[in-house]
């Protein structure tokens, strides 16, 4: 499969003296041909913005040999599996998660060592200590997507330390 929104090239063998014509039939995807569609053995297809499929057809004809043919290919367009990290700074023990656009098997690595795993749409970051992590996810339904995994690096910072020259009380009360 190919991913939604990508440009992809397809070709048939270049036969000297042949004329070519390319057509595309959408069967769910909103794909479109870009570039030359006549007299070229190469077709570039914009996969379009939604999942589905299309049929690419090359018609070729050699007028000197008085023969030709048709080559067709059905191409599936699928969504890209992706994960989204929280925006902004992530601090130690923040109640936040990293999420995918579908159920996933999660792996958290630090310095090449797997330190945590999980399954679900989101993975909680609150159990991680300060440090730099590579978080990867593989979809539990891999045939639903055009790619097999997604990953991101995150940096969890230590919580800031409050320093003051004032003497602090153990309790805070109104009007203090």
CSV table of C-alpha atoms in Angstrom, one decimal:
chain,number,residue,atom,x,y,z
A,1,UNK,CA,0.0,0.0,0.0
A,2,UNK,CA,0.9,3.6,-0.4
A,3,UNK,CA,0.3,6.5,2.1
A,4,UNK,CA,-2.4,9.1,1.9
A,5,UNK,CA,-1.1,12.4,0.4
A,6,UNK,CA,2.1,11.0,-1.2
A,7,UNK,CA,3.4,11.2,-4.8
A,8,UNK,CA,4.3,7.8,-6.3
A,9,UNK,CA,5.7,6.8,-9.7
A,10,UNK,CA,4.8,3.7,-11.7
A,11,UNK,CA,6.2,2.6,-15.1
A,12,UNK,CA,6.0,0.0,-17.8
A,13,UNK,CA,8.9,-1.1,-20.0
A,14,UNK,CA,9.9,1.5,-22.6
A,15,UNK,CA,9.3,-0.1,-26.0
A,16,UNK,CA,10.9,1.8,-28.9
A,17,UNK,CA,8.3,3.0,-31.4
A,18,UNK,CA,5.4,2.5,-29.0
A,19,UNK,CA,2.8,5.1,-28.0
A,20,UNK,CA,1.5,5.2,-24.4
A,21,UNK,CA,-1.6,6.5,-22.7
A,22,UNK,CA,-2.3,6.4,-18.9
A,23,UNK,CA,-5.6,6.6,-17.1
A,24,UNK,CA,-6.6,6.3,-13.5
A,25,UNK,CA,-9.9,5.1,-12.1
A,26,UNK,CA,-10.7,5.8,-8.5
A,27,UNK,CA,-12.5,3.2,-6.5
A,28,UNK,CA,-12.6,5.0,-3.2
A,29,UNK,CA,-9.5,7.1,-3.1
A,30,UNK,CA,-9.3,10.6,-4.5
A,31,UNK,CA,-6.0,10.0,-6.4
A,32,UNK,CA,-5.0,11.9,-9.5
A,33,UNK,CA,-2.4,11.7,-12.2
A,34,UNK,CA,0.2,14.5,-12.4
A,35,UNK,CA,2.5,15.2,-15.3
A,36,UNK,CA,2.3,13.6,-18.8
A,37,UNK,CA,-0.5,11.0,-19.4
A,38,UNK,CA,0.2,10.6,-23.1
A,39,UNK,CA,3.3,9.1,-24.7
A,40,UNK,CA,5.2,8.4,-21.5
A,41,UNK,CA,5.9,5.0,-20.0
A,42,UNK,CA,6.0,6.6,-16.5
A,43,UNK,CA,3.0,7.8,-14.5
A,44,UNK,CA,3.1,9.9,-11.3
A,45,UNK,CA,0.1,9.6,-9.0
A,46,UNK,CA,-0.9,11.9,-6.2
A,47,UNK,CA,-2.5,9.4,-3.7
A,48,UNK,CA,-5.1,12.0,-2.5
A,49,UNK,CA,-6.4,12.9,0.9
A,50,UNK,CA,-8.4,9.8,1.9
A,51,UNK,CA,-7.9,6.0,2.1
A,52,UNK,CA,-9.3,3.8,-0.7
A,53,UNK,CA,-8.0,2.3,-3.9
A,54,UNK,CA,-7.5,3.2,-7.5
A,55,UNK,CA,-6.7,1.4,-10.8
A,56,UNK,CA,-3.8,2.6,-12.9
A,57,UNK,CA,-4.0,1.6,-16.6
A,58,UNK,CA,-1.2,1.9,-19.2
A,59,UNK,CA,-2.3,1.4,-22.8
A,60,UNK,CA,0.5,1.0,-25.3
A,61,UNK,CA,0.6,0.5,-29.0
A,62,UNK,CA,3.4,0.0,-31.5
A,63,UNK,CA,2.2,1.2,-34.9
A,64,UNK,CA,5.0,-0.4,-36.9
A,65,UNK,CA,4.3,-3.9,-35.4
A,66,UNK,CA,0.6,-3.2,-35.2
A,67,UNK,CA,0.3,-4.6,-31.8
A,68,UNK,CA,-0.1,-3.3,-28.3
A,69,UNK,CA,-1.6,-4.1,-24.9
A,70,UNK,CA,-2.9,-2.9,-21.6
A,71,UNK,CA,-1.2,-3.1,-18.2
A,72,UNK,CA,-3.3,-2.5,-15.1
A,73,UNK,CA,-2.5,-2.3,-11.4
A,74,UNK,CA,-4.8,-1.8,-8.4
A,75,UNK,CA,-3.2,0.3,-5.7
A,76,UNK,CA,-4.4,0.6,-2.2
A,77,UNK,CA,-4.1,4.0,-0.4
A,78,UNK,CA,-4.0,3.8,3.4
A,79,UNK,CA,-3.7,6.2,6.3
A,80,UNK,CA,-0.3,6.8,7.9
A,81,UNK,CA,0.1,5.4,11.4
A,82,UNK,CA,1.4,8.2,13.6
A,83,UNK,CA,1.9,9.1,17.2
A,84,UNK,CA,1.6,12.6,18.8
A,85,UNK,CA,3.7,13.7,21.7
A,86,UNK,CA,2.4,16.3,24.1
A,87,UNK,CA,3.2,19.9,23.1
A,88,UNK,CA,5.5,22.0,25.2
A,89,UNK,CA,7.7,20.9,28.1
A,90,UNK,CA,7.2,17.6,29.8
A,91,UNK,CA,8.2,17.5,33.5
A,92,UNK,CA,8.8,14.5,35.8
A,93,UNK,CA,5.5,13.0,37.0
A,94,UNK,CA,3.4,15.2,34.7
A,95,UNK,CA,0.0,13.5,34.2
A,96,UNK,CA,0.3,13.3,30.4
A,97,UNK,CA,0.4,10.7,27.7
A,98,UNK,CA,1.6,10.1,24.1
A,99,UNK,CA,-1.1,8.9,21.8
A,100,UNK,CA,-1.4,7.1,18.4
A,101,UNK,CA,-4.2,7.3,15.8
A,102,UNK,CA,-5.0,3.6,16.6
A,103,UNK,CA,-4.3,0.8,19.0
A,104,UNK,CA,-0.6,0.2,19.4
A,105,UNK,CA,2.1,-1.8,21.1
A,106,UNK,CA,4.4,0.7,22.8
A,107,UNK,CA,8.1,0.4,23.5
A,108,UNK,CA,10.1,3.0,25.5
A,109,UNK,CA,13.9,2.8,25.1
A,110,UNK,CA,16.6,4.7,27.0
A,111,UNK,CA,20.2,4.4,25.7
A,112,UNK,CA,19.1,1.4,23.6
A,113,UNK,CA,17.6,-0.5,26.5
A,114,UNK,CA,13.9,-1.2,26.6
A,115,UNK,CA,12.6,0.1,29.9
A,116,UNK,CA,8.8,0.0,29.4
A,117,UNK,CA,6.2,-1.5,27.2
A,118,UNK,CA,2.4,-1.2,26.9
A,119,UNK,CA,-0.6,-1.6,24.6
A,120,UNK,CA,-3.4,0.8,23.9
A,121,UNK,CA,-4.2,4.1,22.0
A,122,UNK,CA,-2.2,6.1,24.5
A,123,UNK,CA,0.9,5.5,26.7
A,124,UNK,CA,1.2,7.3,30.0
A,125,UNK,CA,4.4,9.3,30.5
A,126,UNK,CA,3.9,9.9,34.3
A,127,UNK,CA,5.9,6.7,35.2
A,128,UNK,CA,9.1,7.9,33.5
A,129,UNK,CA,11.9,9.6,35.3
A,130,UNK,CA,13.8,12.6,33.9
A,131,UNK,CA,15.8,11.7,30.8
A,132,UNK,CA,15.7,11.3,27.0
A,133,UNK,CA,13.6,8.5,25.6
A,134,UNK,CA,12.8,7.0,22.2
A,135,UNK,CA,9.1,6.0,22.2
A,136,UNK,CA,8.0,3.8,19.4
A,137,UNK,CA,4.6,2.3,18.6
A,138,UNK,CA,3.5,-0.4,16.1
A,139,UNK,CA,-0.1,-0.7,15.2
A,140,UNK,CA,-2.0,-3.8,16.5
A,141,UNK,CA,-3.7,-3.9,13.1
A,142,UNK,CA,-0.8,-3.3,10.8
A,143,UNK,CA,-2.7,-4.0,7.6
A,144,UNK,CA,-4.9,-0.9,8.3
A,145,UNK,CA,-1.9,1.5,7.7
A,146,UNK,CA,0.6,2.2,5.0
A,147,UNK,CA,3.6,2.1,7.4
A,148,UNK,CA,4.5,-0.4,10.1
A,149,UNK,CA,5.5,1.9,13.0
A,150,UNK,CA,6.1,5.4,14.3
A,151,UNK,CA,8.5,6.8,16.9
A,152,UNK,CA,9.4,10.0,18.6
A,153,UNK,CA,12.2,11.2,21.0
A,154,UNK,CA,11.1,13.0,24.1
A,155,UNK,CA,13.0,14.7,26.9
A,156,UNK,CA,11.4,14.6,30.3
A,157,UNK,CA,12.8,17.3,32.5
A,158,UNK,CA,13.1,17.3,36.3
A,159,UNK,CA,10.6,19.3,38.2
A,160,UNK,CA,11.9,22.8,39.1
A,161,UNK,CA,13.2,23.3,42.6
A,162,UNK,CA,11.7,26.2,44.6
A,163,UNK,CA,14.4,28.2,46.3
A,164,UNK,CA,13.8,31.2,48.4
A,165,UNK,CA,15.5,33.2,51.1
A,166,UNK,CA,12.2,33.4,53.0
A,167,UNK,CA,11.4,31.1,55.9
A,168,UNK,CA,8.5,28.8,54.7
A,169,UNK,CA,5.8,27.4,57.0
A,170,UNK,CA,4.5,23.9,56.7
A,171,UNK,CA,1.0,25.2,56.1
A,172,UNK,CA,-0.6,28.0,54.2
A,173,UNK,CA,-3.6,29.8,55.5
A,174,UNK,CA,-5.9,32.4,54.1
A,175,UNK,CA,-4.7,36.0,54.9
A,176,UNK,CA,-1.1,34.8,55.8
